[in-house]
DNA sequence: GTCTGTCGTTGATCTATGTTACTTTTCTGG
DNA sequence: CCAGAAAAGTAACATAGATCAACGACAGAC
């Protein structure tokens, strides 16, 4: 039911992610490994869950990128977070019956659906895993807070720099980025919806970042020639990601 | 150690708040009632905890208003949420060692500090209370998400309307507001920091809301002559507050 | 190999909101 | 009851970013 490479010890994205914020023992890793999961391959630009849904399962992203978004009444979209391998963007539905967000794929994705019952069972049997999930929800909350700050109080140029820093660090944590480069298949329209600006302005700001030598990009490949200066431009301090040892040192 | 009126059944703000999102039984209510709490009276405009702290206790607000905020590197403040009686703005510190936010009083406040050990103990003994706390953290996260949307994609006028709707509903839930009026001791500067705009603009926008007959205010008293129109102006849908029965019907 | 749609890019113009520098009102402590 | 401070309100001017309307470069479909 689950493709072999995803299950080989040390490669399960969910485990890798959880371990980035919480230390697990062998037994707990095994329990996660054994979690019954219905794996699905999804195309890009597809909603996985929608605002108003009452899901009976959550899902973990095994590969690909998703965004979590909300819409205003007049149809404007705000992306509130991006998610990557190991993330469980609707874990909250375990406790909150009605979803207040939608999650959509940005790229083709592999996701693993896990019945809430199975998660409850796991949490009961392994209270430390329950704590790890709770903790993961809290880290997610911390990211939202930082985004409120980012959107509320930083200019577009710095906002963009900040989000790039966050994405690079988070990708590094799950092994999807080298030191200062990564694959980042996010369009300018998507960045616009995440930063609360227009796509036109994203374009201008990215050009400025390029001109200033803070980033380079060809196609969906991003590389960062001067991490220190990008961090500074983005006013980026990774405390809010609450990583264990400073995984990504950065 | 705890003032009597705060402990009398049915009036403990913490219990009232938890029950607004999670049903408790008598035993659980009692356990919360018995939670050892160090009560403190704080003046206004005081930090209760600061970004970077590593607290060994969390606190519940028993009376008064607080704001949770973050600062940018160049000293701009963003308030990421307001908190009121029953809220535990730094409950996260139970899991996340280093605080990524500061919490300050907006008015004189009574707060009850609770040692993390006591909370852990409570959670172990009463798994449903642990679930309730987890759930509370998730609701808080949902509020942050809505704020990202609010700040990112709504114009100042609508943003202001939205935040007023949220505050009224939340105050109503804990019995601090009548149907369409409440005491709201939040200054225009504070609203500005919460909405990601300037105080000057808050002033303009509030005048517009008044002129449009959506709100009335004298001093710190807010009243809402036309709730339906304010909700509409604020594009407000209380789903994201995840209240139990629709407490505040609204 | 052309067609079609998506994505990135550009320029001209407009506007919501910021900035600065006040004045007026309300609150508070002595 | 008054003085001083904090909060609210005003006005003139500045600007980051929005809006609108193109255009070019690809990539996948057929």
PDB file of N, CA, C and O in Angstrom, chain A residues 202-246:
ATOM      1  N   UNK A 202       5.550  41.305  -6.988  1.00  0.00           N
ATOM      2  CA  UNK A 202       6.483  40.205  -6.696  1.00  0.00           C
ATOM      3  C   UNK A 202       7.593  40.222  -7.733  1.00  0.00           C
ATOM      4  O   UNK A 202       8.777  40.119  -7.414  1.00  0.00           O
ATOM      5  N   UNK A 203       7.190  40.384  -8.971  1.00  0.00           N
ATOM      6  CA  UNK A 203       8.175  40.396 -10.051  1.00  0.00           C
ATOM      7  C   UNK A 203       9.214  41.496  -9.847  1.00  0.00           C
ATOM      8  O   UNK A 203      10.422  41.264  -9.923  1.00  0.00           O
ATOM      9  N   UNK A 204       8.737  42.682  -9.568  1.00  0.00           N
ATOM     10  CA  UNK A 204       9.660  43.809  -9.378  1.00  0.00           C
ATOM     11  C   UNK A 204      10.604  43.556  -8.212  1.00  0.00           C
ATOM     12  O   UNK A 204      11.813  43.801  -8.288  1.00  0.00           O
ATOM     13  N   UNK A 205      10.041  43.043  -7.142  1.00  0.00           N
ATOM     14  CA  UNK A 205      10.822  42.829  -5.937  1.00  0.00           C
ATOM     15  C   UNK A 205      11.864  41.722  -6.136  1.00  0.00           C
ATOM     16  O   UNK A 205      12.991  41.825  -5.665  1.00  0.00           O
ATOM     17  N   UNK A 206      11.478  40.671  -6.873  1.00  0.00           N
ATOM     18  CA  UNK A 206      12.438  39.602  -7.113  1.00  0.00           C
ATOM     19  C   UNK A 206      13.575  40.106  -7.988  1.00  0.00           C
ATOM     20  O   UNK A 206      14.735  39.740  -7.793  1.00  0.00           O
ATOM     21  N   UNK A 207      13.230  40.949  -8.935  1.00  0.00           N
ATOM     22  CA  UNK A 207      14.291  41.503  -9.768  1.00  0.00           C
ATOM     23  C   UNK A 207      15.250  42.332  -8.930  1.00  0.00           C
ATOM     24  O   UNK A 207      16.467  42.304  -9.155  1.00  0.00           O
ATOM     25  N   UNK A 208      14.692  43.049  -7.981  1.00  0.00           N
ATOM     26  CA  UNK A 208      15.546  43.844  -7.111  1.00  0.00           C
ATOM     27  C   UNK A 208      16.459  42.939  -6.284  1.00  0.00           C
ATOM     28  O   UNK A 208      17.652  43.195  -6.150  1.00  0.00           O
ATOM     29  N   UNK A 209      15.882  41.851  -5.767  1.00  0.00           N
ATOM     30  CA  UNK A 209      16.682  40.906  -4.986  1.00  0.00           C
ATOM     31  C   UNK A 209      17.799  40.325  -5.848  1.00  0.00           C
ATOM     32  O   UNK A 209      18.926  40.145  -5.388  1.00  0.00           O
ATOM     33  N   UNK A 210      17.463  40.043  -7.107  1.00  0.00           N
ATOM     34  CA  UNK A 210      18.485  39.514  -8.009  1.00  0.00           C
ATOM     35  C   UNK A 210      19.557  40.563  -8.278  1.00  0.00           C
ATOM     36  O   UNK A 210      20.751  40.294  -8.171  1.00  0.00           O
ATOM     37  N   UNK A 211      19.089  41.761  -8.569  1.00  0.00           N
ATOM     38  CA  UNK A 211      20.033  42.852  -8.857  1.00  0.00           C
ATOM     39  C   UNK A 211      20.959  43.101  -7.663  1.00  0.00           C
ATOM     40  O   UNK A 211      22.139  43.402  -7.832  1.00  0.00           O
ATOM     41  N   UNK A 212      20.426  42.944  -6.476  1.00  0.00           N
ATOM     42  CA  UNK A 212      21.229  43.170  -5.274  1.00  0.00           C
ATOM     43  C   UNK A 212      22.119  41.975  -4.935  1.00  0.00           C
ATOM     44  O   UNK A 212      22.822  41.985  -3.922  1.00  0.00           O
ATOM     45  N   UNK A 213      22.017  40.919  -5.757  1.00  0.00           N
ATOM     46  CA  UNK A 213      22.881  39.758  -5.538  1.00  0.00           C
ATOM     47  C   UNK A 213      22.459  38.902  -4.353  1.00  0.00           C
ATOM     48  O   UNK A 213      23.260  38.135  -3.833  1.00  0.00           O
ATOM     49  N   UNK A 214      21.218  39.005  -3.934  1.00  0.00           N
ATOM     50  CA  UNK A 214      20.778  38.206  -2.789  1.00  0.00           C
ATOM     51  C   UNK A 214      20.247  36.842  -3.217  1.00  0.00           C
ATOM     52  O   UNK A 214      20.277  35.895  -2.438  1.00  0.00           O
ATOM     53  N   UNK A 215      19.718  36.779  -4.413  1.00  0.00           N
ATOM     54  CA  UNK A 215      19.246  35.487  -4.907  1.00  0.00           C
ATOM     55  C   UNK A 215      19.604  35.344  -6.388  1.00  0.00           C
ATOM     56  O   UNK A 215      19.857  36.340  -7.077  1.00  0.00           O
ATOM     57  N   UNK A 216      19.633  34.102  -6.836  1.00  0.00           N
ATOM     58  CA  UNK A 216      19.708  33.804  -8.259  1.00  0.00           C
ATOM     59  C   UNK A 216      18.635  32.792  -8.544  1.00  0.00           C
ATOM     60  O   UNK A 216      18.380  31.914  -7.721  1.00  0.00           O
ATOM     61  N   UNK A 217      17.997  32.884  -9.684  1.00  0.00           N
ATOM     62  CA  UNK A 217      17.038  31.835  -9.982  1.00  0.00           C
ATOM     63  C   UNK A 217      17.001  31.579 -11.481  1.00  0.00           C
ATOM     64  O   UNK A 217      17.000  32.508 -12.288  1.00  0.00           O
ATOM     65  N   UNK A 218      17.024  30.305 -11.817  1.00  0.00           N
ATOM     66  CA  UNK A 218      16.709  29.945 -13.192  1.00  0.00           C
ATOM     67  C   UNK A 218      15.673  28.843 -13.146  1.00  0.00           C
ATOM     68  O   UNK A 218      15.888  27.805 -12.553  1.00  0.00           O
ATOM     69  N   UNK A 219      14.550  29.149 -13.781  1.00  0.00           N
ATOM     70  CA  UNK A 219      13.430  28.236 -13.692  1.00  0.00           C
ATOM     71  C   UNK A 219      13.007  28.135 -12.249  1.00  0.00           C
ATOM     72  O   UNK A 219      12.931  29.142 -11.548  1.00  0.00           O
ATOM     73  N   UNK A 220      12.783  26.922 -11.776  1.00  0.00           N
ATOM     74  CA  UNK A 220      12.312  26.772 -10.417  1.00  0.00           C
ATOM     75  C   UNK A 220      13.475  26.559  -9.448  1.00  0.00           C
ATOM     76  O   UNK A 220      13.264  26.237  -8.286  1.00  0.00           O
ATOM     77  N   UNK A 221      14.688  26.744  -9.951  1.00  0.00           N
ATOM     78  CA  UNK A 221      15.840  26.543  -9.073  1.00  0.00           C
ATOM     79  C   UNK A 221      16.222  27.872  -8.433  1.00  0.00           C
ATOM     80  O   UNK A 221      16.443  28.870  -9.109  1.00  0.00           O
ATOM     81  N   UNK A 222      16.295  27.864  -7.114  1.00  0.00           N
ATOM     82  CA  UNK A 222      16.693  29.076  -6.399  1.00  0.00           C
ATOM     83  C   UNK A 222      18.065  28.864  -5.797  1.00  0.00           C
ATOM     84  O   UNK A 222      18.322  27.825  -5.194  1.00  0.00           O
ATOM     85  N   UNK A 223      18.944  29.828  -5.965  1.00  0.00           N
ATOM     86  CA  UNK A 223      20.177  29.721  -5.187  1.00  0.00           C
ATOM     87  C   UNK A 223      20.504  31.058  -4.552  1.00  0.00           C
ATOM     88  O   UNK A 223      20.128  32.117  -5.041  1.00  0.00           O
ATOM     89  N   UNK A 224      21.182  30.947  -3.447  1.00  0.00           N
ATOM     90  CA  UNK A 224      21.369  32.098  -2.580  1.00  0.00           C
ATOM     91  C   UNK A 224      22.853  32.361  -2.410  1.00  0.00           C
ATOM     92  O   UNK A 224      23.530  31.705  -1.625  1.00  0.00           O
ATOM     93  N   UNK A 225      23.361  33.321  -3.185  1.00  0.00           N
ATOM     94  CA  UNK A 225      24.800  33.579  -3.178  1.00  0.00           C
ATOM     95  C   UNK A 225      25.264  34.177  -1.849  1.00  0.00           C
ATOM     96  O   UNK A 225      26.402  33.970  -1.448  1.00  0.00           O
ATOM     97  N   UNK A 226      24.403  34.878  -1.179  1.00  0.00           N
ATOM     98  CA  UNK A 226      24.829  35.526   0.056  1.00  0.00           C
ATOM     99  C   UNK A 226      23.757  35.388   1.133  1.00  0.00           C
ATOM    100  O   UNK A 226      22.920  36.264   1.342  1.00  0.00           O
ATOM    101  N   UNK A 227      23.825  34.257   1.797  1.00  0.00           N
ATOM    102  CA  UNK A 227      22.817  33.909   2.809  1.00  0.00           C
ATOM    103  C   UNK A 227      22.725  34.968   3.907  1.00  0.00           C
ATOM    104  O   UNK A 227      21.641  35.365   4.322  1.00  0.00           O
ATOM    105  N   UNK A 228      23.871  35.428   4.354  1.00  0.00           N
ATOM    106  CA  UNK A 228      23.858  36.404   5.437  1.00  0.00           C
ATOM    107  C   UNK A 228      23.088  37.653   5.053  1.00  0.00           C
ATOM    108  O   UNK A 228      22.262  38.160   5.818  1.00  0.00           O
ATOM    109  N   UNK A 229      23.343  38.126   3.860  1.00  0.00           N
ATOM    110  CA  UNK A 229      22.656  39.357   3.451  1.00  0.00           C
ATOM    111  C   UNK A 229      21.170  39.116   3.189  1.00  0.00           C
ATOM    112  O   UNK A 229      20.344  39.993   3.446  1.00  0.00           O
ATOM    113  N   UNK A 230      20.836  37.918   2.697  1.00  0.00           N
ATOM    114  CA  UNK A 230      19.411  37.624   2.499  1.00  0.00           C
ATOM    115  C   UNK A 230      18.692  37.584   3.844  1.00  0.00           C
ATOM    116  O   UNK A 230      17.606  38.147   4.006  1.00  0.00           O
ATOM    117  N   UNK A 231      19.328  36.916   4.806  1.00  0.00           N
ATOM    118  CA  UNK A 231      18.766  36.854   6.156  1.00  0.00           C
ATOM    119  C   UNK A 231      18.542  38.248   6.711  1.00  0.00           C
ATOM    120  O   UNK A 231      17.499  38.549   7.296  1.00  0.00           O
ATOM    121  N   UNK A 232      19.527  39.088   6.493  1.00  0.00           N
ATOM    122  CA  UNK A 232      19.425  40.448   7.009  1.00  0.00           C
ATOM    123  C   UNK A 232      18.288  41.202   6.307  1.00  0.00           C
ATOM    124  O   UNK A 232      17.481  41.865   6.957  1.00  0.00           O
ATOM    125  N   UNK A 233      18.248  41.061   4.988  1.00  0.00           N
ATOM    126  CA  UNK A 233      17.191  41.736   4.230  1.00  0.00           C
ATOM    127  C   UNK A 233      15.815  41.242   4.681  1.00  0.00           C
ATOM    128  O   UNK A 233      14.856  42.007   4.740  1.00  0.00           O
ATOM    129  N   UNK A 234      15.735  39.956   5.019  1.00  0.00           N
ATOM    130  CA  UNK A 234      14.447  39.391   5.412  1.00  0.00           C
ATOM    131  C   UNK A 234      14.171  39.539   6.899  1.00  0.00           C
ATOM    132  O   UNK A 234      13.142  39.108   7.377  1.00  0.00           O
ATOM    133  N   UNK A 235      15.129  40.118   7.622  1.00  0.00           N
ATOM    134  CA  UNK A 235      14.960  40.296   9.062  1.00  0.00           C
ATOM    135  C   UNK A 235      14.618  38.927   9.654  1.00  0.00           C
ATOM    136  O   UNK A 235      13.695  38.784  10.456  1.00  0.00           O
ATOM    137  N   UNK A 236      15.386  37.926   9.198  1.00  0.00           N
ATOM    138  CA  UNK A 236      15.031  36.536   9.480  1.00  0.00           C
ATOM    139  C   UNK A 236      15.796  35.982  10.669  1.00  0.00           C
ATOM    140  O   UNK A 236      17.022  35.989  10.695  1.00  0.00           O
ATOM    141  N   UNK A 237      15.060  35.483  11.637  1.00  0.00           N
ATOM    142  CA  UNK A 237      15.631  34.836  12.817  1.00  0.00           C
ATOM    143  C   UNK A 237      14.845  33.554  13.007  1.00  0.00           C
ATOM    144  O   UNK A 237      13.640  33.586  13.250  1.00  0.00           O
ATOM    145  N   UNK A 238      15.521  32.415  12.894  1.00  0.00           N
ATOM    146  CA  UNK A 238      14.755  31.163  12.796  1.00  0.00           C
ATOM    147  C   UNK A 238      14.215  30.645  14.117  1.00  0.00           C
ATOM    148  O   UNK A 238      13.649  29.550  14.165  1.00  0.00           O
ATOM    149  N   UNK A 239      14.347  31.415  15.168  1.00  0.00           N
ATOM    150  CA  UNK A 239      13.801  30.961  16.459  1.00  0.00           C
ATOM    151  C   UNK A 239      12.367  30.446  16.322  1.00  0.00           C
ATOM    152  O   UNK A 239      12.011  29.409  16.885  1.00  0.00           O
ATOM    153  N   UNK A 240      11.582  31.165  15.552  1.00  0.00           N
ATOM    154  CA  UNK A 240      10.159  30.833  15.496  1.00  0.00           C
ATOM    155  C   UNK A 240       9.874  29.478  14.863  1.00  0.00           C
ATOM    156  O   UNK A 240       8.754  28.972  14.973  1.00  0.00           O
ATOM    157  N   UNK A 241      10.881  28.887  14.216  1.00  0.00           N
ATOM    158  CA  UNK A 241      10.658  27.556  13.634  1.00  0.00           C
ATOM    159  C   UNK A 241      10.853  26.456  14.681  1.00  0.00           C
ATOM    160  O   UNK A 241      10.503  25.304  14.446  1.00  0.00           O
ATOM    161  N   UNK A 242      11.420  26.834  15.819  1.00  0.00           N
ATOM    162  CA  UNK A 242      11.528  25.923  16.957  1.00  0.00           C
ATOM    163  C   UNK A 242      12.151  24.583  16.577  1.00  0.00           C
ATOM    164  O   UNK A 242      11.645  23.523  16.966  1.00  0.00           O
ATOM    165  N   UNK A 243      13.225  24.629  15.818  1.00  0.00           N
ATOM    166  CA  UNK A 243      13.935  23.403  15.472  1.00  0.00           C
ATOM    167  C   UNK A 243      14.696  22.898  16.692  1.00  0.00           C
ATOM    168  O   UNK A 243      15.015  23.670  17.595  1.00  0.00           O
ATOM    169  N   UNK A 244      14.996  21.615  16.697  1.00  0.00           N
ATOM    170  CA  UNK A 244      15.639  21.029  17.880  1.00  0.00           C
ATOM    171  C   UNK A 244      17.028  21.600  18.101  1.00  0.00           C
ATOM    172  O   UNK A 244      17.167  22.710  18.568  1.00  0.00           O
ATOM    173  N   UNK A 245      18.049  20.912  17.810  1.00  0.00           N
ATOM    174  CA  UNK A 245      19.364  21.522  17.756  1.00  0.00           C
ATOM    175  C   UNK A 245      19.230  22.398  16.536  1.00  0.00           C
ATOM    176  O   UNK A 245      18.449  22.109  15.639  1.00  0.00           O
ATOM    177  N   UNK A 246      19.986  23.422  16.416  1.00  0.00           N
ATOM    178  CA  UNK A 246      19.736  24.230  15.235  1.00  0.00           C
ATOM    179  C   UNK A 246      20.112  23.456  13.989  1.00  0.00           C
ATOM    180  O   UNK A 246      21.181  23.599  13.416  1.00  0.00           O
TER     181      UNK A 246
END
